[in-house]
PDB file of C-alpha atoms in Angstrom:
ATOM      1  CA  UNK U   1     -22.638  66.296  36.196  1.00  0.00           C
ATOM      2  CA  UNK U   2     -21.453  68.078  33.385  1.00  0.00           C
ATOM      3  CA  UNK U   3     -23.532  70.284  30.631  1.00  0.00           C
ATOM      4  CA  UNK U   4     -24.043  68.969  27.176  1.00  0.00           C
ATOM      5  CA  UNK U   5     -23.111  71.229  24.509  1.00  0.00           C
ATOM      6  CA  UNK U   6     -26.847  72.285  24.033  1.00  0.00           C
ATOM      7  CA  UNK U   7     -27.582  72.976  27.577  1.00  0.00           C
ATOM      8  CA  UNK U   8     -25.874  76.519  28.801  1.00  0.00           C
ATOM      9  CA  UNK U   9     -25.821  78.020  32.624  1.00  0.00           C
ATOM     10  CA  UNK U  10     -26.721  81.359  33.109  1.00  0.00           C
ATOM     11  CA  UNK U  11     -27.044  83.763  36.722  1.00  0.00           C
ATOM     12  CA  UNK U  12     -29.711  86.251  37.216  1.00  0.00           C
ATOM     13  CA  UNK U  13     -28.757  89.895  38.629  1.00  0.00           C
ATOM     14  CA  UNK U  14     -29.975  88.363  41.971  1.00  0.00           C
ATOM     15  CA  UNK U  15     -27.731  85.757  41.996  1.00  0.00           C
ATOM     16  CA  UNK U  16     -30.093  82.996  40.713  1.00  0.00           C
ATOM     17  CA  UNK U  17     -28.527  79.860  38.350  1.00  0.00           C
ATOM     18  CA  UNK U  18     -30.018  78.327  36.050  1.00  0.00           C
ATOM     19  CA  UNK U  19     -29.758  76.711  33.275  1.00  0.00           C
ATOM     20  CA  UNK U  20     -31.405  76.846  29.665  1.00  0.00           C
ATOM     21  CA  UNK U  21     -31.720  75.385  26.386  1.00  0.00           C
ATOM     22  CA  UNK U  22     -34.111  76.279  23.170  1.00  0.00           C
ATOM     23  CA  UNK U  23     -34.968  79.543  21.199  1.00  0.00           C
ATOM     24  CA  UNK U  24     -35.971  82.552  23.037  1.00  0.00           C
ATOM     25  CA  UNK U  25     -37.738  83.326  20.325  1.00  0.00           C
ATOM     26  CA  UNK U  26     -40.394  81.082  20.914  1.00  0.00           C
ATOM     27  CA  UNK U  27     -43.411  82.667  22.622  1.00  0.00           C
ATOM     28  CA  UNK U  28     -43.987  79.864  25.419  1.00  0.00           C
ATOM     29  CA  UNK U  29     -41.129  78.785  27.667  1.00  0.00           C
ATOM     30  CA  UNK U  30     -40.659  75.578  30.177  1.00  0.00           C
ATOM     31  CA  UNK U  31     -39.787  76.337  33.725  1.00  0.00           C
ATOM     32  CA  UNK U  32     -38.649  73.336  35.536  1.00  0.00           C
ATOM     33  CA  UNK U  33     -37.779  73.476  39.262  1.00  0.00           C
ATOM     34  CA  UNK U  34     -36.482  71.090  41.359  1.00  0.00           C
ATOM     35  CA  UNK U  35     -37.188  69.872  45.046  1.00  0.00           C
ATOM     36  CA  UNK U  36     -36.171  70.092  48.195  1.00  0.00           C
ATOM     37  CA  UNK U  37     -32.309  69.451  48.288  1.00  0.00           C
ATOM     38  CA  UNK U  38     -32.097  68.800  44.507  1.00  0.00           C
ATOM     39  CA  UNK U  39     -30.364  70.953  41.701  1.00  0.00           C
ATOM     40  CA  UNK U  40     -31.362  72.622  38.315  1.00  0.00           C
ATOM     41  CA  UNK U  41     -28.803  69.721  37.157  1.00  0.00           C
ATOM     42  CA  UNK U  42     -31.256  67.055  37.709  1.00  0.00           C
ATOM     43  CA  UNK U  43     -33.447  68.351  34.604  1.00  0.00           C
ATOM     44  CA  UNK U  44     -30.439  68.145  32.640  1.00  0.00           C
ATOM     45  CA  UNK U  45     -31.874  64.683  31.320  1.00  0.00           C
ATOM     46  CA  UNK U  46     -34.986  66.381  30.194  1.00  0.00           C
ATOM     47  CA  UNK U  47     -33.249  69.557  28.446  1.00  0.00           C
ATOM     48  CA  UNK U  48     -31.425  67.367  26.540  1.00  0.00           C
ATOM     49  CA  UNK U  49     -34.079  65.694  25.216  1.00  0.00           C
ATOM     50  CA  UNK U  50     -35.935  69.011  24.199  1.00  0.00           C
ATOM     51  CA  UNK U  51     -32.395  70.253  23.133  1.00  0.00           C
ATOM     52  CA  UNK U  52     -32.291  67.753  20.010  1.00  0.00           C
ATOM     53  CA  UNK U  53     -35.671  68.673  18.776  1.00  0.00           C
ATOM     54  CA  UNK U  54     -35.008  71.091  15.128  1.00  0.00           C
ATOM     55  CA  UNK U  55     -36.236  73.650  15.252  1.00  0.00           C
ATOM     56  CA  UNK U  56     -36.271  74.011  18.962  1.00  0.00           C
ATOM     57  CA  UNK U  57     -39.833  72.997  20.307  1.00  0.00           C
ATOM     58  CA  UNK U  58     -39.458  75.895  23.303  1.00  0.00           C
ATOM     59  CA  UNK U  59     -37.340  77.835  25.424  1.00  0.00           C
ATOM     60  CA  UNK U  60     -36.906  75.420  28.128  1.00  0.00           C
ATOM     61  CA  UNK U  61     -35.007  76.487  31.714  1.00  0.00           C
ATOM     62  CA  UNK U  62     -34.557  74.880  34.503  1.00  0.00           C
ATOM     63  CA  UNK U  63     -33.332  76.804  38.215  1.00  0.00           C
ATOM     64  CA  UNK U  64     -31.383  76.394  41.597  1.00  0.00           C
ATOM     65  CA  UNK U  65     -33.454  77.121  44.231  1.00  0.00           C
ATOM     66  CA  UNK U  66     -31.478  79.742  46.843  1.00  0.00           C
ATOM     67  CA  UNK U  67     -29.268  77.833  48.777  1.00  0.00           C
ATOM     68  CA  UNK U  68     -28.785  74.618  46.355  1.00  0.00           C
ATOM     69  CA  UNK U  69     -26.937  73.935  43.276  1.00  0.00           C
ATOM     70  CA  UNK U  70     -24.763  76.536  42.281  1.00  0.00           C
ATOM     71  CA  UNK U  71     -27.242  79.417  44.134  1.00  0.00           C
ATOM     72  CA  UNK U  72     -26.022  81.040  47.216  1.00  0.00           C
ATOM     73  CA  UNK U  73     -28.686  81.548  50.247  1.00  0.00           C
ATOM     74  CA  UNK U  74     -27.850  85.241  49.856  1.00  0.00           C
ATOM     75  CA  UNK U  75     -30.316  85.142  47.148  1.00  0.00           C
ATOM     76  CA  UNK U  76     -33.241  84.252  49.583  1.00  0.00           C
ATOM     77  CA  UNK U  77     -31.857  85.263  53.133  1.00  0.00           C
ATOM     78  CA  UNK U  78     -35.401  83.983  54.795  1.00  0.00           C
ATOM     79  CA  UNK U  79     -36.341  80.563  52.463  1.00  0.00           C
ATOM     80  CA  UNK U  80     -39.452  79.746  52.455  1.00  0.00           C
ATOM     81  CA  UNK U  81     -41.722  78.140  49.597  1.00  0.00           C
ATOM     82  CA  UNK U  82     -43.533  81.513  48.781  1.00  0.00           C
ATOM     83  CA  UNK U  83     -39.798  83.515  48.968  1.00  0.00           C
ATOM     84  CA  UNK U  84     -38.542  80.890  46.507  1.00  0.00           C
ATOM     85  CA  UNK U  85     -42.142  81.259  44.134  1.00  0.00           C
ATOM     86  CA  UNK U  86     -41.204  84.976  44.003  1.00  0.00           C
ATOM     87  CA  UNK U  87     -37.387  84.786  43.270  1.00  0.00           C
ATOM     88  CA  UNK U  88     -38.955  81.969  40.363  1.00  0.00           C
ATOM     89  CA  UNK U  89     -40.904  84.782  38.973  1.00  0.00           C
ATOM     90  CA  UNK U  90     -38.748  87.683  38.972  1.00  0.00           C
ATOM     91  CA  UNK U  91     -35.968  85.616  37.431  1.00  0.00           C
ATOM     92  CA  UNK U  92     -38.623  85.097  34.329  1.00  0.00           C
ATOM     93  CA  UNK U  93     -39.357  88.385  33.983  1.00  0.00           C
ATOM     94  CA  UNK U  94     -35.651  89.566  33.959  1.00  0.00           C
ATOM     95  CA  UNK U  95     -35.956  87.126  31.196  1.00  0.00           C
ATOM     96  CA  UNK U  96     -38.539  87.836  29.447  1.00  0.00           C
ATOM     97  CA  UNK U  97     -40.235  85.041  30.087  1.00  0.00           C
ATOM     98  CA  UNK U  98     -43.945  86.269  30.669  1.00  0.00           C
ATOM     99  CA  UNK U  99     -45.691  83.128  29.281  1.00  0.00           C
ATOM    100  CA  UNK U 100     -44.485  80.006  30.731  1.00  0.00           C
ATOM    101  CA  UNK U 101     -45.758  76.428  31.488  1.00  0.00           C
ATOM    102  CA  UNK U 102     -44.149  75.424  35.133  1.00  0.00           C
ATOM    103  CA  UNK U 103     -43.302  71.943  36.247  1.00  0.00           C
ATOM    104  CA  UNK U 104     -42.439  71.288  39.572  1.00  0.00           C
ATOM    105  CA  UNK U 105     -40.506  68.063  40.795  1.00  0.00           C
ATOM    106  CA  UNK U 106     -41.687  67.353  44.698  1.00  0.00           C
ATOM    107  CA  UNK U 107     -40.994  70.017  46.837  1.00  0.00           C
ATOM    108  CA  UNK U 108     -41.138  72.032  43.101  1.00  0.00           C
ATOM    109  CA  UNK U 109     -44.353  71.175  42.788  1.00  0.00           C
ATOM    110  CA  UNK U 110     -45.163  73.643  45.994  1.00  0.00           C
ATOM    111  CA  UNK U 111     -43.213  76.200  44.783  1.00  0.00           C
ATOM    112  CA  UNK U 112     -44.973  75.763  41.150  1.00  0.00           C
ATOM    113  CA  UNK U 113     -48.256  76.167  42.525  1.00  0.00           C
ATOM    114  CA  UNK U 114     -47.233  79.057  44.760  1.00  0.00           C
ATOM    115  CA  UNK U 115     -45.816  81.044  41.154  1.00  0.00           C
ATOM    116  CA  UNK U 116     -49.246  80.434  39.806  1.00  0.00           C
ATOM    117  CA  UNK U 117     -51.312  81.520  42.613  1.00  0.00           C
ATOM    118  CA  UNK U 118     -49.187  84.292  42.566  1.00  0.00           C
ATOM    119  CA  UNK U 119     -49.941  85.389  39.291  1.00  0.00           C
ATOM    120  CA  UNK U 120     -53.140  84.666  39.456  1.00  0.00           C
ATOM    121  CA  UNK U 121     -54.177  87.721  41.742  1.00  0.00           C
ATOM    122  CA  UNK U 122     -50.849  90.143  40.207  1.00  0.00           C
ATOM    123  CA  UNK U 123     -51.088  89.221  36.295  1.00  0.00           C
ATOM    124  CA  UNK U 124     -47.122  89.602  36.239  1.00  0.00           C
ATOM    125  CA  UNK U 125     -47.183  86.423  34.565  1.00  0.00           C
ATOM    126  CA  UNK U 126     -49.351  84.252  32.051  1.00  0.00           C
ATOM    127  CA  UNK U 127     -49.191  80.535  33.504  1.00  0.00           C
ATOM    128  CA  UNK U 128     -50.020  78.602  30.139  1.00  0.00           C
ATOM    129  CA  UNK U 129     -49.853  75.336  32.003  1.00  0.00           C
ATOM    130  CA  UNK U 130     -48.656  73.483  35.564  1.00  0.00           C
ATOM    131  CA  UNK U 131     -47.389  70.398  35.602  1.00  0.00           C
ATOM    132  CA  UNK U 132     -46.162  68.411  38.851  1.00  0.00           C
ATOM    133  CA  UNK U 133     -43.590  65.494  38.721  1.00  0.00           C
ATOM    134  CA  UNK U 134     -44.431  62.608  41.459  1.00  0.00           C
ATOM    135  CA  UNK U 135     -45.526  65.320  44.067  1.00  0.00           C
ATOM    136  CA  UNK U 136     -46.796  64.025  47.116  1.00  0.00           C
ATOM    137  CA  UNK U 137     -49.322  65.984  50.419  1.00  0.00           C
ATOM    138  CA  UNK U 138     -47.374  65.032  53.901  1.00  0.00           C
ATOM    139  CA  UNK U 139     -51.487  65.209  55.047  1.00  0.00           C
ATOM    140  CA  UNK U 140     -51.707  62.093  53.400  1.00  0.00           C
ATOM    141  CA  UNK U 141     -48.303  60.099  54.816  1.00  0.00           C
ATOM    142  CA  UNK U 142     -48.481  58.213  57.791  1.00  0.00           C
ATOM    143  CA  UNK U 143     -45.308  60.098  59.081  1.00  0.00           C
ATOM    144  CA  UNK U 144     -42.496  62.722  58.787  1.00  0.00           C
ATOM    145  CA  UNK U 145     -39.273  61.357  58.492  1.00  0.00           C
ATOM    146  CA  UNK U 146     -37.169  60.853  61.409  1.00  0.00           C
ATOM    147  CA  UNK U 147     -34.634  63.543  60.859  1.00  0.00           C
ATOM    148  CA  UNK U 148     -37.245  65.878  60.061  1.00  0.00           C
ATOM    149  CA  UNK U 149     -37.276  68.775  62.820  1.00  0.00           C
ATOM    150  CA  UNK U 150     -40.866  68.400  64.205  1.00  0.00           C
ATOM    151  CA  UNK U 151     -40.715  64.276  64.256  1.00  0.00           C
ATOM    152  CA  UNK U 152     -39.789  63.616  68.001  1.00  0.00           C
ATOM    153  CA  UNK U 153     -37.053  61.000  66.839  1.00  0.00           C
ATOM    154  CA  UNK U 154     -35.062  63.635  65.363  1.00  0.00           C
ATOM    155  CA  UNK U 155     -34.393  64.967  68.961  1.00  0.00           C
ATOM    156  CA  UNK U 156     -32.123  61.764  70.004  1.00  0.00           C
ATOM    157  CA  UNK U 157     -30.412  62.018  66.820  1.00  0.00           C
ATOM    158  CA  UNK U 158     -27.029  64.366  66.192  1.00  0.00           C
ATOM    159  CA  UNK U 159     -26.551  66.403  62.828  1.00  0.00           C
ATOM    160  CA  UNK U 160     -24.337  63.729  61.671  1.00  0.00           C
ATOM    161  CA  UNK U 161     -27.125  61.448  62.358  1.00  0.00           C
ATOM    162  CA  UNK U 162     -29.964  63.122  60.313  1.00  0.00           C
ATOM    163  CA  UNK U 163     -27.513  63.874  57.372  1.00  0.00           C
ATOM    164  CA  UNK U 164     -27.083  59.938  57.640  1.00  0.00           C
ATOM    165  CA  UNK U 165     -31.129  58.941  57.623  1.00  0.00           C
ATOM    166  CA  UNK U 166     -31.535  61.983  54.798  1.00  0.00           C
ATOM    167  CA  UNK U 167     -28.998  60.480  52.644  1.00  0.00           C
ATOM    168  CA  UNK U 168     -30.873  56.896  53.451  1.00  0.00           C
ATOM    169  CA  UNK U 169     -34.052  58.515  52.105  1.00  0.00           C
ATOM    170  CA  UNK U 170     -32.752  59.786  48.905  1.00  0.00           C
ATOM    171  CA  UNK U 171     -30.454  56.265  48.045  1.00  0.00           C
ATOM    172  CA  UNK U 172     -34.453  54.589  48.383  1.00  0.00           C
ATOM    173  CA  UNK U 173     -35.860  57.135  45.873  1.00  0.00           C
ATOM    174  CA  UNK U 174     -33.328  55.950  43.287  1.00  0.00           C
ATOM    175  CA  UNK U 175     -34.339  52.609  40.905  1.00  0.00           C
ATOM    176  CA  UNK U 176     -32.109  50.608  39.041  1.00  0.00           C
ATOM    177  CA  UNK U 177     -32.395  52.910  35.715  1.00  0.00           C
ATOM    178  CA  UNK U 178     -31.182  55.922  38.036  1.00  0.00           C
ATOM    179  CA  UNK U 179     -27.679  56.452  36.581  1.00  0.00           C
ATOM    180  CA  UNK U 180     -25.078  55.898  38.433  1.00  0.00           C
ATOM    181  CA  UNK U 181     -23.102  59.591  38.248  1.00  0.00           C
ATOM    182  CA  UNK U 182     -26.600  61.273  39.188  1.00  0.00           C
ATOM    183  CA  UNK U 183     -26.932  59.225  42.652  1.00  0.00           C
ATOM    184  CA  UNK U 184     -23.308  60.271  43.311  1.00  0.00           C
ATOM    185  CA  UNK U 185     -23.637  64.098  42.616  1.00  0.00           C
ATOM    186  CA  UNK U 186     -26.888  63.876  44.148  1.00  0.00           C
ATOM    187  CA  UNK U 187     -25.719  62.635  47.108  1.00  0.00           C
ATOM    188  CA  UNK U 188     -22.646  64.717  46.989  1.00  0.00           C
ATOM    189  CA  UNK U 189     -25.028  67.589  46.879  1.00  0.00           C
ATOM    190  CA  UNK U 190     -27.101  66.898  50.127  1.00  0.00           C
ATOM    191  CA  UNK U 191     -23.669  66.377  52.085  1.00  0.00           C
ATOM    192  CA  UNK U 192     -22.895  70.052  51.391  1.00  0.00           C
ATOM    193  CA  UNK U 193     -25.607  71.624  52.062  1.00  0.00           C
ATOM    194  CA  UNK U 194     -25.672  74.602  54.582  1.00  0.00           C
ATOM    195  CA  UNK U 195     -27.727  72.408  57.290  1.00  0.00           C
ATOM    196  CA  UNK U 196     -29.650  75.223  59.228  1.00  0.00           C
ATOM    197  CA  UNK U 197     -30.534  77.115  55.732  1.00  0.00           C
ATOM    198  CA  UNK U 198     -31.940  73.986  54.774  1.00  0.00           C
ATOM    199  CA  UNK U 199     -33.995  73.125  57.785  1.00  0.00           C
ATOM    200  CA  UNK U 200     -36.150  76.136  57.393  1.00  0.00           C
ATOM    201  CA  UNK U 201     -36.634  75.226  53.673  1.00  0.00           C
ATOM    202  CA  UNK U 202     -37.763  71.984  54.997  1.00  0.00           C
ATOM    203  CA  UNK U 203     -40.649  73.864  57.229  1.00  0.00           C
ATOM    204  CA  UNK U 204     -41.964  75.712  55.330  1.00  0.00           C
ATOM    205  CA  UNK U 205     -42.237  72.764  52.897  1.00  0.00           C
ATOM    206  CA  UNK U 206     -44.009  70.795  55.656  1.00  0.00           C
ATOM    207  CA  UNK U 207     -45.913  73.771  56.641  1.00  0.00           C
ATOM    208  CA  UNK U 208     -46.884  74.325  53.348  1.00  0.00           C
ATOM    209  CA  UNK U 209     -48.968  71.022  52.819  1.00  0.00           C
ATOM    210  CA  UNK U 210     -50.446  71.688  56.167  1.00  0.00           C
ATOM    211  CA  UNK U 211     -51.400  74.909  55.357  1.00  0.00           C
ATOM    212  CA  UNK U 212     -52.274  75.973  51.979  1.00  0.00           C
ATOM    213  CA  UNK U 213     -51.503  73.357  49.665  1.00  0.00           C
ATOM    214  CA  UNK U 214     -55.376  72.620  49.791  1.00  0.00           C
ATOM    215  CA  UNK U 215     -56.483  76.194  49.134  1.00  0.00           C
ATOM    216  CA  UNK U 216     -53.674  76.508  46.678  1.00  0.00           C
ATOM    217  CA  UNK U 217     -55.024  74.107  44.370  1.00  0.00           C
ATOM    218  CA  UNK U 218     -58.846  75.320  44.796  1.00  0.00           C
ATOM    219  CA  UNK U 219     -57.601  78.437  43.788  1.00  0.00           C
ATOM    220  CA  UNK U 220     -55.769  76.705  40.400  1.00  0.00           C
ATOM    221  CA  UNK U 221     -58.560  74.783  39.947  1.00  0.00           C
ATOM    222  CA  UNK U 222     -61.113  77.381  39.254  1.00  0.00           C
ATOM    223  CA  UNK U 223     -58.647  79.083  37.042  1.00  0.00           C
ATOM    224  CA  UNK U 224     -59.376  76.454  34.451  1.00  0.00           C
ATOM    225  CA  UNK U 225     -55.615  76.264  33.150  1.00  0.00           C
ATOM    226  CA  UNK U 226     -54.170  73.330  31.956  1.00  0.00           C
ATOM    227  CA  UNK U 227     -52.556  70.990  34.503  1.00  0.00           C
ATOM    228  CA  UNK U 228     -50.678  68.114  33.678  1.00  0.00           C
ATOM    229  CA  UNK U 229     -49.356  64.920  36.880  1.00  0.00           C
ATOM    230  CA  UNK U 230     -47.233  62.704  36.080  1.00  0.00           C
ATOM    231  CA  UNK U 231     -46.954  60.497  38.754  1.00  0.00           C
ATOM    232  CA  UNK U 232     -44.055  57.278  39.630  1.00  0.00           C
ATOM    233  CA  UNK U 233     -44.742  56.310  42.971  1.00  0.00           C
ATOM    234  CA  UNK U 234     -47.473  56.000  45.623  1.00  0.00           C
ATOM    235  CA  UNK U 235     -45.994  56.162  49.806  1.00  0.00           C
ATOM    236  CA  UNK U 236     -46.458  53.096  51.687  1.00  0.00           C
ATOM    237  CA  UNK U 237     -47.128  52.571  55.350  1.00  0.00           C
ATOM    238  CA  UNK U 238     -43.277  52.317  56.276  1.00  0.00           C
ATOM    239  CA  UNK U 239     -42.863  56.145  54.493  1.00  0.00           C
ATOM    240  CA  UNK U 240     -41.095  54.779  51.625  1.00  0.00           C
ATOM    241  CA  UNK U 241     -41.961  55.737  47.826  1.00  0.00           C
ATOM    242  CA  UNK U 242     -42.900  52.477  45.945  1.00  0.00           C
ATOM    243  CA  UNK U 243     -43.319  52.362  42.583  1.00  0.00           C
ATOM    244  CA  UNK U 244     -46.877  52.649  40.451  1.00  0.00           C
ATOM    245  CA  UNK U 245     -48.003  50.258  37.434  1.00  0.00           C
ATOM    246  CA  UNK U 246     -50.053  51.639  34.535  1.00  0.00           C
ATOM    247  CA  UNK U 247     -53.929  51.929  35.948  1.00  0.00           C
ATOM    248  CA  UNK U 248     -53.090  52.410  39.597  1.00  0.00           C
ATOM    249  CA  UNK U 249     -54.044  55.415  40.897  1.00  0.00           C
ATOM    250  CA  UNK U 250     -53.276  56.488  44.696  1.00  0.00           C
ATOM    251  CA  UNK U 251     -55.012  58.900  47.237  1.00  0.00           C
ATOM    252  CA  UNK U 252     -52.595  62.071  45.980  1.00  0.00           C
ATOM    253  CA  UNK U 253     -53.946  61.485  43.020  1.00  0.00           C
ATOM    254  CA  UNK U 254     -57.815  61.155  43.556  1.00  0.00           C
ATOM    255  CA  UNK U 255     -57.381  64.679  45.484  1.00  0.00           C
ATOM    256  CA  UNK U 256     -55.916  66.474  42.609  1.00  0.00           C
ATOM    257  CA  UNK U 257     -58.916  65.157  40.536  1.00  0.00           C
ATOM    258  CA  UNK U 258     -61.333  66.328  43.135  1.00  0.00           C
ATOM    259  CA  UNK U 259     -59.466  70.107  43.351  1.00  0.00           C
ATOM    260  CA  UNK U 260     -58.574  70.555  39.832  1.00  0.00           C
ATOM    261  CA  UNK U 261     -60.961  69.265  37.484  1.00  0.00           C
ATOM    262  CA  UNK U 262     -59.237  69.455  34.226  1.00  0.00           C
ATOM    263  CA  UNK U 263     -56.146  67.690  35.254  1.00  0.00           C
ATOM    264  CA  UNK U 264     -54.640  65.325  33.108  1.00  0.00           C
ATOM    265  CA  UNK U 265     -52.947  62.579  35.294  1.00  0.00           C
ATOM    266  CA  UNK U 266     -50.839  60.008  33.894  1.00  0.00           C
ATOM    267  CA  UNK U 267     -48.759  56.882  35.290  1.00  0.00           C
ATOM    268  CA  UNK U 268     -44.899  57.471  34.524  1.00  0.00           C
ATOM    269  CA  UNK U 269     -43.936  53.196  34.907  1.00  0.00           C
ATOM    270  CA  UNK U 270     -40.680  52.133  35.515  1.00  0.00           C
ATOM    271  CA  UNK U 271     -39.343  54.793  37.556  1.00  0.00           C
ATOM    272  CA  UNK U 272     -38.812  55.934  41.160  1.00  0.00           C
ATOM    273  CA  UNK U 273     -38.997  59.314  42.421  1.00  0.00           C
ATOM    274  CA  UNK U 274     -37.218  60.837  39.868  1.00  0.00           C
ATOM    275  CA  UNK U 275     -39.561  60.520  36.670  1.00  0.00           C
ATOM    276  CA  UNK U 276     -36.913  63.539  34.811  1.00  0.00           C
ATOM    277  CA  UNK U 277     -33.872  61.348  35.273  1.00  0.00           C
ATOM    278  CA  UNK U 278     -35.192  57.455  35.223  1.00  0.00           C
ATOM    279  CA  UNK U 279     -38.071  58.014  32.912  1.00  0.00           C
ATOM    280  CA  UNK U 280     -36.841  61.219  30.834  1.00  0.00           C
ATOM    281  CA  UNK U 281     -37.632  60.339  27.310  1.00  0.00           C
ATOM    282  CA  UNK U 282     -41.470  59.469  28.495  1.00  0.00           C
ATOM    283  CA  UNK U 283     -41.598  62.613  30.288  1.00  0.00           C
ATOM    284  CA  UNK U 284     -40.786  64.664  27.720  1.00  0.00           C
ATOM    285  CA  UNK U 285     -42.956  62.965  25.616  1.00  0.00           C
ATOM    286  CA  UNK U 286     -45.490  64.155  27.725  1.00  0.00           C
ATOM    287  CA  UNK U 287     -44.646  67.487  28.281  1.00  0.00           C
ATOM    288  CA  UNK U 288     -43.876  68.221  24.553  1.00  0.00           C
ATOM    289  CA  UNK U 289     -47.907  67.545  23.947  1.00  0.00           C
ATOM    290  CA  UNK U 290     -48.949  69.085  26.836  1.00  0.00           C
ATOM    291  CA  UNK U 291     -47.223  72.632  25.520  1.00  0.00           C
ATOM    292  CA  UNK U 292     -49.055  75.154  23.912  1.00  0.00           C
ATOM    293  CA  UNK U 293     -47.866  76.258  20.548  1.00  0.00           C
ATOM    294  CA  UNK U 294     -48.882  80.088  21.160  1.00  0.00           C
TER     295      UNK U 294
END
């Protein structure tokens, strides 16, 4: 996928890419990160969108994860969702980013939370606002995937195999308003990815849910700030994301209630699991009221 005029990539002194769009003059930016096997690219929709606003609305970036896109894993030798949070951070301070409003796109939405915990207890950072794009707990699916390390399935099946069921996964997470160049770069993408780097980002992704996700968002909650869902699909009993209608809500969605109070949770229709690339004018929509001005 190419860059529109408005949309420029950039590489941190560690390596990191990104790209960004906006004024950096503007005193709260947008940090949008992807999940697990996706690029910075896939936000592209959504930059453009805040790209044609005059004068720019924000300072709006959006980042490869180590060891996808256009970053190396040399970045992050030892992924993991907390090593990725950090790189996140230090990449907006080299920036001068220090008051941001995070959203997180699945797996994102982990490493999101983790950034705000984070600066929470060290203050590097002021977290205006957290927003997660159809995000998902694996506590609350009725199984892992079959090429997913710790699902006994996956032990029959070769590396070619997995690749092949991954691949599956991601063509089923695509709707018919999913443009047709982003399901071939995305798949594209996954094909190339350094397999065993990638399996230990897929861990501690699954060990993240299992672990802290619930303590994570406690600890958010009783921070009081602003948190924004935006939710497209609900899981159903074969694994499989299925799209929601205006006024459904599912059980992901009844927990964030219950752990953070003053979340704002709203239906994103028409969609699959990719709300930023099916559904990109209503998201920004949402995201443009849900920034603060100061």
């Amino acid at each position: 996928m190419e860059l529109t005029s408005h949309v420029q990539r950039r590489t941190s002194s560690t390596g990191l890419s990104y790209i960004e769009c906006g004024s950096t003059d503007l005193p709260v930016g947008l940090v949008c990160i992807p999940g697990w096997g996706c690029r910075a690219d896939d936000y592209q929709y959504v930059l453009d969108q805040i790209s044609k606003h005059s004068p720019p609305l924000c300072h709006a970036i959006s980042v490869d994860l180590p060891g996808y896109g256009q970053s190396p894993t040399t970045v992050c030798p030892d992924p993991s969702i907390s090593a990725f949070a950090t790189a996140v951070l230090s990449l907006c301070i080299e920036i001068n980013l220090r008051s941001v409003v995070l959203a997180g796109h699945s797996m994102g939405c982990r490493v999101a939370l983790d950034i705000s915990v984070q600066a929470i207890h060290d203050g590097k950072l002021a977290i205006k606002g957290l927003v997660f794009l159809d995000g998902s707990h694996y506590k609350f699916r009725p199984s892992l995937f079959a090429f997913d390390d710790n699902d006994v399935r996956s032990k029959k099946m070769t590396d070619e195999e997995k690749l092949e069921k991954r691949c599956e996964a991601f063509r089923r997470m695509f709707s018919a308003r999913t443009p047709l160049e982003f399901q071939t770069s995305a798949l594209a993408h996954i094909e190339g990815l350094d397999k065993k780097y990638d399996a230990l980002v897929r861990k501690s992704h699954l060990d993240y849910d299992f672990e802290r996700m619930d303590e994570d968002l406690d600890t958010f909650g009783r921070s009081g700030t602003p948190f924004m869902n935006l939710q497209s699909t609900d899981v159903d009993p074969q694994n499989q994301r299925v799209p929601l209608k205006q006024g459904q809500k599912n059980q992901w969605m009844h927990f964030i209630q219950q752990k953070v109070s003053q979340a704002r949770q709203y239906v994103i229709e028409d969609s699959s699991h990719f709300p930023h690339v099916d559904q990109s004018e209503a998201v920004v929509e949402k995201l443009l009221i849900f920034m603060p001005s100061e």
